[in-house]
PDB file of C-alpha atoms in Angstrom:
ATOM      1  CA  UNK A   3      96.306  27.850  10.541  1.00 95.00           C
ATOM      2  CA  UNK A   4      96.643  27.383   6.956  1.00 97.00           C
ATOM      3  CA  UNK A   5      97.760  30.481   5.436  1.00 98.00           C
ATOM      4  CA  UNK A   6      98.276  32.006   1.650  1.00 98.00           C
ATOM      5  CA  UNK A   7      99.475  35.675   1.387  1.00 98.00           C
ATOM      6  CA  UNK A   8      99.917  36.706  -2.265  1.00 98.00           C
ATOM      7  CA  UNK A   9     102.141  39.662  -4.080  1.00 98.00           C
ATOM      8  CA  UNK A  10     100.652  43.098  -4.795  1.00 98.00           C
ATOM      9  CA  UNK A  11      98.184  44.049  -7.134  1.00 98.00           C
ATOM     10  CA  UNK A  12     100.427  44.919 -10.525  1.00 98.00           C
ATOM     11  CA  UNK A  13      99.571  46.946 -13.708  1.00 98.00           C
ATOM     12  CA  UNK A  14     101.699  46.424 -16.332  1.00 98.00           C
ATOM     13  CA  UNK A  15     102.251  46.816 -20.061  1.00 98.00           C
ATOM     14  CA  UNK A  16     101.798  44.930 -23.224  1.00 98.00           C
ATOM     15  CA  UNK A  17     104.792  42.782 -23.542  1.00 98.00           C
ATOM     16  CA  UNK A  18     106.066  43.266 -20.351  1.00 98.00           C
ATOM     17  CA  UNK A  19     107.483  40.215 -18.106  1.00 98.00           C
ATOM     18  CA  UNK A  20     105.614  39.438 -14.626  1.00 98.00           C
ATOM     19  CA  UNK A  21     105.911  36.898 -11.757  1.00 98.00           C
ATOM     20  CA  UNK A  22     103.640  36.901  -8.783  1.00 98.00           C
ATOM     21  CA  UNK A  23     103.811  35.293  -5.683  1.00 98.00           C
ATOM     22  CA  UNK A  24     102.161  33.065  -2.900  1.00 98.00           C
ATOM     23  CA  UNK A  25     103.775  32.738   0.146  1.00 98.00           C
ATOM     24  CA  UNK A  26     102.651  29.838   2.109  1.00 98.00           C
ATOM     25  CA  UNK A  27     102.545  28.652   6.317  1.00 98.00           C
ATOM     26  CA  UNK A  28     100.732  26.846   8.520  1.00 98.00           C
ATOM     27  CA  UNK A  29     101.403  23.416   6.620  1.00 97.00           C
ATOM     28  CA  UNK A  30     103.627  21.271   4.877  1.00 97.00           C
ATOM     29  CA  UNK A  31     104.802  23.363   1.923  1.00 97.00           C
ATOM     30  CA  UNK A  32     106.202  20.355  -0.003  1.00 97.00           C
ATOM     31  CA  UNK A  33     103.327  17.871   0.572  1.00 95.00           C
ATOM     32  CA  UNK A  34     100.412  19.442  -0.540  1.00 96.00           C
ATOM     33  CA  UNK A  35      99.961  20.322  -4.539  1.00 96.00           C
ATOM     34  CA  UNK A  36      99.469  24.509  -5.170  1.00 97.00           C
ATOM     35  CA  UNK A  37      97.693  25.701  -7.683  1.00 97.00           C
ATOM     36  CA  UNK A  38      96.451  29.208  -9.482  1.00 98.00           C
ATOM     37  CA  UNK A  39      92.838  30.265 -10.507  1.00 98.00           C
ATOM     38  CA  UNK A  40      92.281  32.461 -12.587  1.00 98.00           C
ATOM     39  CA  UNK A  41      88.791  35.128 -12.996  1.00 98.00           C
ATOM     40  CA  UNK A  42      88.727  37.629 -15.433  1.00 98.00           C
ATOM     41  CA  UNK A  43      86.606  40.905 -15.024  1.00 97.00           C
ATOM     42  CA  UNK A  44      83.041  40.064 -13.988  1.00 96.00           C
ATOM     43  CA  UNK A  45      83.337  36.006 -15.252  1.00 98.00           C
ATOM     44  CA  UNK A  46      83.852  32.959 -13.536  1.00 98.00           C
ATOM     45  CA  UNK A  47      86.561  30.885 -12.211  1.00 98.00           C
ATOM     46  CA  UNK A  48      88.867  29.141 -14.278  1.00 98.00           C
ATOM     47  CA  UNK A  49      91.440  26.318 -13.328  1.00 97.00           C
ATOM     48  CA  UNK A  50      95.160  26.802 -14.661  1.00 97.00           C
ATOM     49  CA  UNK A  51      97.209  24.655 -13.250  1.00 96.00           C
ATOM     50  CA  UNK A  52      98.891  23.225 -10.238  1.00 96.00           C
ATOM     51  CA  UNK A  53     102.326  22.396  -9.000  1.00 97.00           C
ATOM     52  CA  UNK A  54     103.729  19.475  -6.586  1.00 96.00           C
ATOM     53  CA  UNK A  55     106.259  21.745  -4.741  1.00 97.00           C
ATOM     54  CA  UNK A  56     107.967  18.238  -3.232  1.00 94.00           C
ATOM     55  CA  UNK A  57     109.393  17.032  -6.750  1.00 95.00           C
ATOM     56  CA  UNK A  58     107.995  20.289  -8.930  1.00 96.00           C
ATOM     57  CA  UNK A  59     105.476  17.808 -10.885  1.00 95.00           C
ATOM     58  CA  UNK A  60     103.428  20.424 -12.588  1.00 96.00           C
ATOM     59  CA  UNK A  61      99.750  20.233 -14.737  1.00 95.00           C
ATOM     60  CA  UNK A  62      98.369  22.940 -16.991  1.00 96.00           C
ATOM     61  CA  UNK A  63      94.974  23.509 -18.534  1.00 95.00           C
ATOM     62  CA  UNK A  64      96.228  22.997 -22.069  1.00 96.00           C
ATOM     63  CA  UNK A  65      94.779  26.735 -22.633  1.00 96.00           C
ATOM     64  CA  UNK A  66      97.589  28.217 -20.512  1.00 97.00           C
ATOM     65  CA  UNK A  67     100.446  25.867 -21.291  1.00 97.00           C
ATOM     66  CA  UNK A  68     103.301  27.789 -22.936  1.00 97.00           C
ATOM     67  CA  UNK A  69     101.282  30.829 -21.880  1.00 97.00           C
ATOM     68  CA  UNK A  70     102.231  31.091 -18.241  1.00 98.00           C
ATOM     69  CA  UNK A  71     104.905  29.259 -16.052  1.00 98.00           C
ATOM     70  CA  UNK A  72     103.909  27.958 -12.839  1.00 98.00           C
ATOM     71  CA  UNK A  73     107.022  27.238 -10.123  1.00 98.00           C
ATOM     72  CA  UNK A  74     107.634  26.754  -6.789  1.00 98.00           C
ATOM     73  CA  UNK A  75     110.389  27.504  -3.603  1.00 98.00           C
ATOM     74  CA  UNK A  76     110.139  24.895  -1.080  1.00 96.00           C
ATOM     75  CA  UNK A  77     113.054  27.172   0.258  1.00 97.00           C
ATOM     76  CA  UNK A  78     110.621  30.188   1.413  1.00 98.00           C
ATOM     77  CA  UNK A  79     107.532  28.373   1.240  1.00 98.00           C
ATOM     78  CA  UNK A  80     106.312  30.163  -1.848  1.00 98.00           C
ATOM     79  CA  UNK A  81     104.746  29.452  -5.220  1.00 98.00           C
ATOM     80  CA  UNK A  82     104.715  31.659  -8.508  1.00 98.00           C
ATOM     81  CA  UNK A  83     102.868  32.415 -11.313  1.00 98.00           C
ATOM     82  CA  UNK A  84     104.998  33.873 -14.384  1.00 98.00           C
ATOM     83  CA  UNK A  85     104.208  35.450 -17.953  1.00 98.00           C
ATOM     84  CA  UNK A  86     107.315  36.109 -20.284  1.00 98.00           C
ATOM     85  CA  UNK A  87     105.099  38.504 -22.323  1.00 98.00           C
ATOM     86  CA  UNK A  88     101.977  40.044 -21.093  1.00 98.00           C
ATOM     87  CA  UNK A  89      98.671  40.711 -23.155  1.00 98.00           C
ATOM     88  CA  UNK A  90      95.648  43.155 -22.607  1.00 98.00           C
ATOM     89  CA  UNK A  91      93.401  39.666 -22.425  1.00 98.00           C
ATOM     90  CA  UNK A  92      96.158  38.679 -19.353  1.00 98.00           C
ATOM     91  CA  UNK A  93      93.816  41.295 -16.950  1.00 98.00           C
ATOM     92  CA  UNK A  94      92.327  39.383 -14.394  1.00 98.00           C
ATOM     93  CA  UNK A  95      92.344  38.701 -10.980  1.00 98.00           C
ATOM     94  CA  UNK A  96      94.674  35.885 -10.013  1.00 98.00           C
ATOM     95  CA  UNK A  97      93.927  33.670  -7.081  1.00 98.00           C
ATOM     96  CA  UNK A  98      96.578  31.152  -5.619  1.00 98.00           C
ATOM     97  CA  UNK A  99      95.163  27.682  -3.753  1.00 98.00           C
ATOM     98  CA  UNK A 100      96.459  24.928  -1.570  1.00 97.00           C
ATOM     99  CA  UNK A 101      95.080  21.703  -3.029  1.00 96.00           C
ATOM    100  CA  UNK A 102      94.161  18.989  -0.775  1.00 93.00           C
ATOM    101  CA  UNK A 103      94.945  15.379  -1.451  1.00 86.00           C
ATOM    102  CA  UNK A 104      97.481  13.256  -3.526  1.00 79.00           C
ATOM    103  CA  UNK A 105      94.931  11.228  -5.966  1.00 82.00           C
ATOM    104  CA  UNK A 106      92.719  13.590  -6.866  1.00 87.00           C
ATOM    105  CA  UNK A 107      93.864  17.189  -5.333  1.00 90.00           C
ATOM    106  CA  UNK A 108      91.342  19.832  -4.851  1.00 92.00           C
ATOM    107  CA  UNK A 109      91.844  23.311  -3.362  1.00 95.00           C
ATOM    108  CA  UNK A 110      90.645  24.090  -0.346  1.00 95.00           C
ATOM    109  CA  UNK A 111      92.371  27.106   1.239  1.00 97.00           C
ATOM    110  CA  UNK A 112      92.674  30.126  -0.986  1.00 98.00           C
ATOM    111  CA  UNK A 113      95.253  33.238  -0.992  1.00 98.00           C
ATOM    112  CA  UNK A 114      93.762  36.672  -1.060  1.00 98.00           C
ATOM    113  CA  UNK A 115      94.047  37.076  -4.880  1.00 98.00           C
ATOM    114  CA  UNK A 116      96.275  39.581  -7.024  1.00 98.00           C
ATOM    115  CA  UNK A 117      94.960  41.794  -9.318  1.00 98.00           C
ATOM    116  CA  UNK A 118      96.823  41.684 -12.681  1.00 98.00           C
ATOM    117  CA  UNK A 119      96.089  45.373 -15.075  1.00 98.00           C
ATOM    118  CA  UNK A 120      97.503  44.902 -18.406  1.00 98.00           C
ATOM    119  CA  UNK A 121      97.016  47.842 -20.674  1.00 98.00           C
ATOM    120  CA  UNK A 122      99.279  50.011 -22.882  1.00 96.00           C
TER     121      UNK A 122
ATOM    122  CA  UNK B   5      88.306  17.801 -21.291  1.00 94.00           C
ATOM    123  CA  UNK B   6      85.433  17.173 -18.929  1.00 96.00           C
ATOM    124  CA  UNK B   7      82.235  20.042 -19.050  1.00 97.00           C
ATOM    125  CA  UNK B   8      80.521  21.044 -15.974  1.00 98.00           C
ATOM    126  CA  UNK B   9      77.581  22.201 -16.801  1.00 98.00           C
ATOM    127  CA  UNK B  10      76.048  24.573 -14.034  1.00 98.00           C
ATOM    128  CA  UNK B  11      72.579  26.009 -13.707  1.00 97.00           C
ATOM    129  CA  UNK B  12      70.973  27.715 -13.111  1.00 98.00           C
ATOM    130  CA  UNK B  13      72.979  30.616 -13.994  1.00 98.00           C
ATOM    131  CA  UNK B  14      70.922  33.164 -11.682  1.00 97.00           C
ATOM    132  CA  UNK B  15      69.038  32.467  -9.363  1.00 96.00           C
ATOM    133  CA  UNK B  16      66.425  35.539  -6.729  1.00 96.00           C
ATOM    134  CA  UNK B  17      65.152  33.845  -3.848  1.00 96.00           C
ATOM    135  CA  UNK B  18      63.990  35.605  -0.585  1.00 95.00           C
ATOM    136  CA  UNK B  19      65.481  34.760   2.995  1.00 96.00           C
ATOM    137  CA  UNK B  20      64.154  31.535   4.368  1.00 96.00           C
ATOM    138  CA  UNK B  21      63.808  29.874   0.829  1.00 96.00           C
ATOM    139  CA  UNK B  22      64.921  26.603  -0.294  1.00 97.00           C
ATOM    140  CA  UNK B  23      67.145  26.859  -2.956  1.00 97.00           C
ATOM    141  CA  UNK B  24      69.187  23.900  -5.091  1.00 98.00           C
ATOM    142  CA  UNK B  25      71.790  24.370  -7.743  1.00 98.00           C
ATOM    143  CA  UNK B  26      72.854  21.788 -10.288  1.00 98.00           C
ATOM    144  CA  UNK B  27      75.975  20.618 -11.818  1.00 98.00           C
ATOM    145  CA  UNK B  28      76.110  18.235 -14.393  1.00 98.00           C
ATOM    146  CA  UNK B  29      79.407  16.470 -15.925  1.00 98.00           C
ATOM    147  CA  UNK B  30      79.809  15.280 -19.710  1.00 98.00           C
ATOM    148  CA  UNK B  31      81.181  11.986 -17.795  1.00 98.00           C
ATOM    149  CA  UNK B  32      81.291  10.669 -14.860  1.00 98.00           C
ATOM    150  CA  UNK B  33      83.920  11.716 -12.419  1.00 97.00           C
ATOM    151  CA  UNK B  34      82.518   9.262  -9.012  1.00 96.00           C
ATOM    152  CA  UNK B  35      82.170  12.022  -6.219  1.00 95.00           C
ATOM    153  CA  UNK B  36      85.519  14.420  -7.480  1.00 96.00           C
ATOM    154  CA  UNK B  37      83.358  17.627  -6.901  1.00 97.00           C
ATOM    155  CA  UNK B  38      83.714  20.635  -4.526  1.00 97.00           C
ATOM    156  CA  UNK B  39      81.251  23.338  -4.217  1.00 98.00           C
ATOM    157  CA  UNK B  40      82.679  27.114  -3.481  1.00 98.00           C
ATOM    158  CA  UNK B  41      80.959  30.133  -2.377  1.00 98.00           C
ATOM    159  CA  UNK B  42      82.434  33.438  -3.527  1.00 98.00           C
ATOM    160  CA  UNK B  43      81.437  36.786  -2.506  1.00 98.00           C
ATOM    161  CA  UNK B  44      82.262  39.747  -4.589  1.00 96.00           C
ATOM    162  CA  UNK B  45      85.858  41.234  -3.979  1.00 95.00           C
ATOM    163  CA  UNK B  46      86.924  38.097  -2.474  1.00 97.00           C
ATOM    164  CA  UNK B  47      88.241  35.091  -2.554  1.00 98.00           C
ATOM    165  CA  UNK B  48      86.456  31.797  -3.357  1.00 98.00           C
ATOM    166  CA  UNK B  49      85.617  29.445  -0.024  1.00 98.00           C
ATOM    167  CA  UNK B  50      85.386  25.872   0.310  1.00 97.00           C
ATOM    168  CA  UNK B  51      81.652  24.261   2.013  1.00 98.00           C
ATOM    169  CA  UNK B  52      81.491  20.759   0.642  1.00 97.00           C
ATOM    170  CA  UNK B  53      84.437  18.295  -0.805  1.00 95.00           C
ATOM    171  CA  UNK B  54      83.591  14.906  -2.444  1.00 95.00           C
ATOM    172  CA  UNK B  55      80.252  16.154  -3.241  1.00 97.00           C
ATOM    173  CA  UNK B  56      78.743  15.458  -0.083  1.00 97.00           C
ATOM    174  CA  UNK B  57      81.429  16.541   2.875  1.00 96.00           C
ATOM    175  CA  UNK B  58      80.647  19.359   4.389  1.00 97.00           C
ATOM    176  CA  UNK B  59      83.418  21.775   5.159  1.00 96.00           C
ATOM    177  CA  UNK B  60      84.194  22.346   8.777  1.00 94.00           C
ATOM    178  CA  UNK B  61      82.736  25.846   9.834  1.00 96.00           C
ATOM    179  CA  UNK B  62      80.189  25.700   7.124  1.00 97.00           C
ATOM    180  CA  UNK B  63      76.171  25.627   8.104  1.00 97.00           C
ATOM    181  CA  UNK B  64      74.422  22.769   7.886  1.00 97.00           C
ATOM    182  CA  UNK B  65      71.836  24.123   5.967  1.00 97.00           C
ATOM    183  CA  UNK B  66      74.177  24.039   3.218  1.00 98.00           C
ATOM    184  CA  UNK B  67      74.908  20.094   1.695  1.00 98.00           C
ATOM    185  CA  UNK B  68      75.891  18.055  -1.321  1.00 98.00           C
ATOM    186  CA  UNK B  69      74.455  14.926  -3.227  1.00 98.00           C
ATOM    187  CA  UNK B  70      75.576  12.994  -6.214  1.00 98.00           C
ATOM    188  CA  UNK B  71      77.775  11.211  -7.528  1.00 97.00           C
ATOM    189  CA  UNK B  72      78.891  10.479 -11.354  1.00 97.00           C
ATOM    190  CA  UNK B  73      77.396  12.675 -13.660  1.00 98.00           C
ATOM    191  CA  UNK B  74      74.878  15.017 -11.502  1.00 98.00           C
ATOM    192  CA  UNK B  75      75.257  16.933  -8.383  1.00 98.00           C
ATOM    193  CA  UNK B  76      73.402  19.182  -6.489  1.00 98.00           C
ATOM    194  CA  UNK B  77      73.997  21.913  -3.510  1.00 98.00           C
ATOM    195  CA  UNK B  78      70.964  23.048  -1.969  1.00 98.00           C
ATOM    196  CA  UNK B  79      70.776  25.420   0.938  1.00 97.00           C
ATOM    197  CA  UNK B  80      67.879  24.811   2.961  1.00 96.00           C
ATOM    198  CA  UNK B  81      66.607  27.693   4.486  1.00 95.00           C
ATOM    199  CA  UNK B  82      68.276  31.034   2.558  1.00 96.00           C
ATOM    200  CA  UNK B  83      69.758  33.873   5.002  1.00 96.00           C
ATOM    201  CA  UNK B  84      71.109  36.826   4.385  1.00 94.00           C
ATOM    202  CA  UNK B  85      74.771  36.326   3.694  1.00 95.00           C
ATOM    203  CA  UNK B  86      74.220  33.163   1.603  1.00 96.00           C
ATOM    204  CA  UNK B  87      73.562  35.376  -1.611  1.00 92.00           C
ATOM    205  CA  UNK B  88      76.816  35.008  -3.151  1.00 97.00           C
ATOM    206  CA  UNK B  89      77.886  33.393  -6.436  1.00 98.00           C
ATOM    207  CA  UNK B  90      78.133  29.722  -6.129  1.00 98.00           C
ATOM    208  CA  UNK B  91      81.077  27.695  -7.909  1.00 98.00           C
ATOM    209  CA  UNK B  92      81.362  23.643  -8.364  1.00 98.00           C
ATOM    210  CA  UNK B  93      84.551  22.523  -9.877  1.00 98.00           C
ATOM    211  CA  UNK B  94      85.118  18.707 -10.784  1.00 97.00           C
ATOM    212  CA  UNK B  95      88.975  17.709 -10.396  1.00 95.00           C
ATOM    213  CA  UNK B  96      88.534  13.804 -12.036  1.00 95.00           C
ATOM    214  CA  UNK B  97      90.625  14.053 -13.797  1.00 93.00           C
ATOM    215  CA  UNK B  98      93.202  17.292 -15.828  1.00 91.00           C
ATOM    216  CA  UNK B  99      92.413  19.947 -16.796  1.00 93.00           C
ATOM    217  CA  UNK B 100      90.377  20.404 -13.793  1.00 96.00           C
ATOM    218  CA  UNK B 101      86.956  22.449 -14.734  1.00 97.00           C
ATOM    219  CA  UNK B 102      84.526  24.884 -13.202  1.00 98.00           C
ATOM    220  CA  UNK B 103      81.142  24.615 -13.163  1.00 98.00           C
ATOM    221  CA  UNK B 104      79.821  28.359 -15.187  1.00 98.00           C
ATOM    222  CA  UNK B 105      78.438  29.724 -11.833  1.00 98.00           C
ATOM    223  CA  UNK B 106      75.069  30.348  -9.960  1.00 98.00           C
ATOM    224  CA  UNK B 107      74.748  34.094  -8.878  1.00 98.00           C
ATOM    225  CA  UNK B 108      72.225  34.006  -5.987  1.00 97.00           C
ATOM    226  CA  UNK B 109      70.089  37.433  -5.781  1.00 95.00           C
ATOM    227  CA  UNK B 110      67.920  38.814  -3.090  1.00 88.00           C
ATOM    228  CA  UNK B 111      64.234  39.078  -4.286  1.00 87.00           C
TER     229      UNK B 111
END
């Protein structure tokens, strides 16, 4: 069974650094691209970016490039989503996602989310 | 960037009701679209791939059709659990983008 357990919920400050995990099992690790959603209070979904854990081949939604950094362990299984320097507008819910298929990768199993509280 | 543009945006229907959502691309992008049920406080779930494949597990009063630049999900006959918001997301081509959302109400 294909299974995504993410890090804690976090609240953080202005400025501060963050990383949060996804820890993956049940499949391949490094054969299947993972990915983060993102869903801000009370909106809808939106696609950052995705990561190719077998060679680290990562895209971005050009509106978070440079904004976050997306990485991966095939060591322990586990992908991460980083910020250098949060922002209030960083609060949001923050879902990880397995993404099936090489040509055209689309999620299909989903982590639990993380909650992400930025305020000063 | 490729638009997916959802409606409707909300949607009340009443249990046993026939019920079809649209999503509509500003180019074509063949049959690259998933459809994605999320209910609130959790995570998003799969029911169709390639715009027409329905998910294993998933009802089959849920389905898909389309291909290109429209594409609809219609659930055939409404019950209780199926009022959730409703997600498609195109993934053509980078950056991938999701549709604005359908939140299906209760009458």
């Amino acid at each position: 069974e294909v299974q995504l357990v993410q890090s804690g919920a976090e609240v953080k400050k202005p400025g501060e650094s963050l990383k949060i995990s996804c820890q993956a099992s049940g499949y391949s690790f490094t054969t299947y691209w993972i990915g983060w959603v993102r869903q801000m209070p009370g909106k809808g979904l939106e696609w950052m970016g995705i990561i190719y854990p077998g060679d680290s081949d990562t895209r971005y939604t050009p509106s978070f490039q440079g904004q976050v950094t997306i990485s991966a362990d095939k060591s322990i299984s586990t992908a991460y989503l980083q910020w250098s320097s949060l922002k209030a507008s960083d609060t949001a819910m923050y879902y990880c996602a397995r993404h099936e298929g090489l040509s055209s990768p689309h999620p299909d199993s989903w982590g639990q989310g993380t909650l992400v509280t930025v305020s000063s | 960037d490729i638009q997916m543009t959802q409606s409707p945006s909300s949607l009340s229907a009443s249990v046993g009701d026939r019920v079809t959502i649209t999503c509509r691309a500003s180019q074509g992008i063949r049959n690259d679209l998933g459809w994605y049920q999320q209910k609130p406080g959790k995570a998003p779930k799969r029911l169709i791939s390639a715009a027409s494949s329905l998910q294993s597990g998933v009802p089959s009063r849920f389905s898909g059709s389309g291909s290109g630049t429209e594409f609809t999900l219609t659930i055939s006959s409404l019950q209780p659990e199926d009022f959730a918001t409703y997600y498609c997301l195109q993934h053509n081509s980078h950056p991938y983008t999701f549709g604005q959302g359908t939140k299906l109400e209760i009458k």
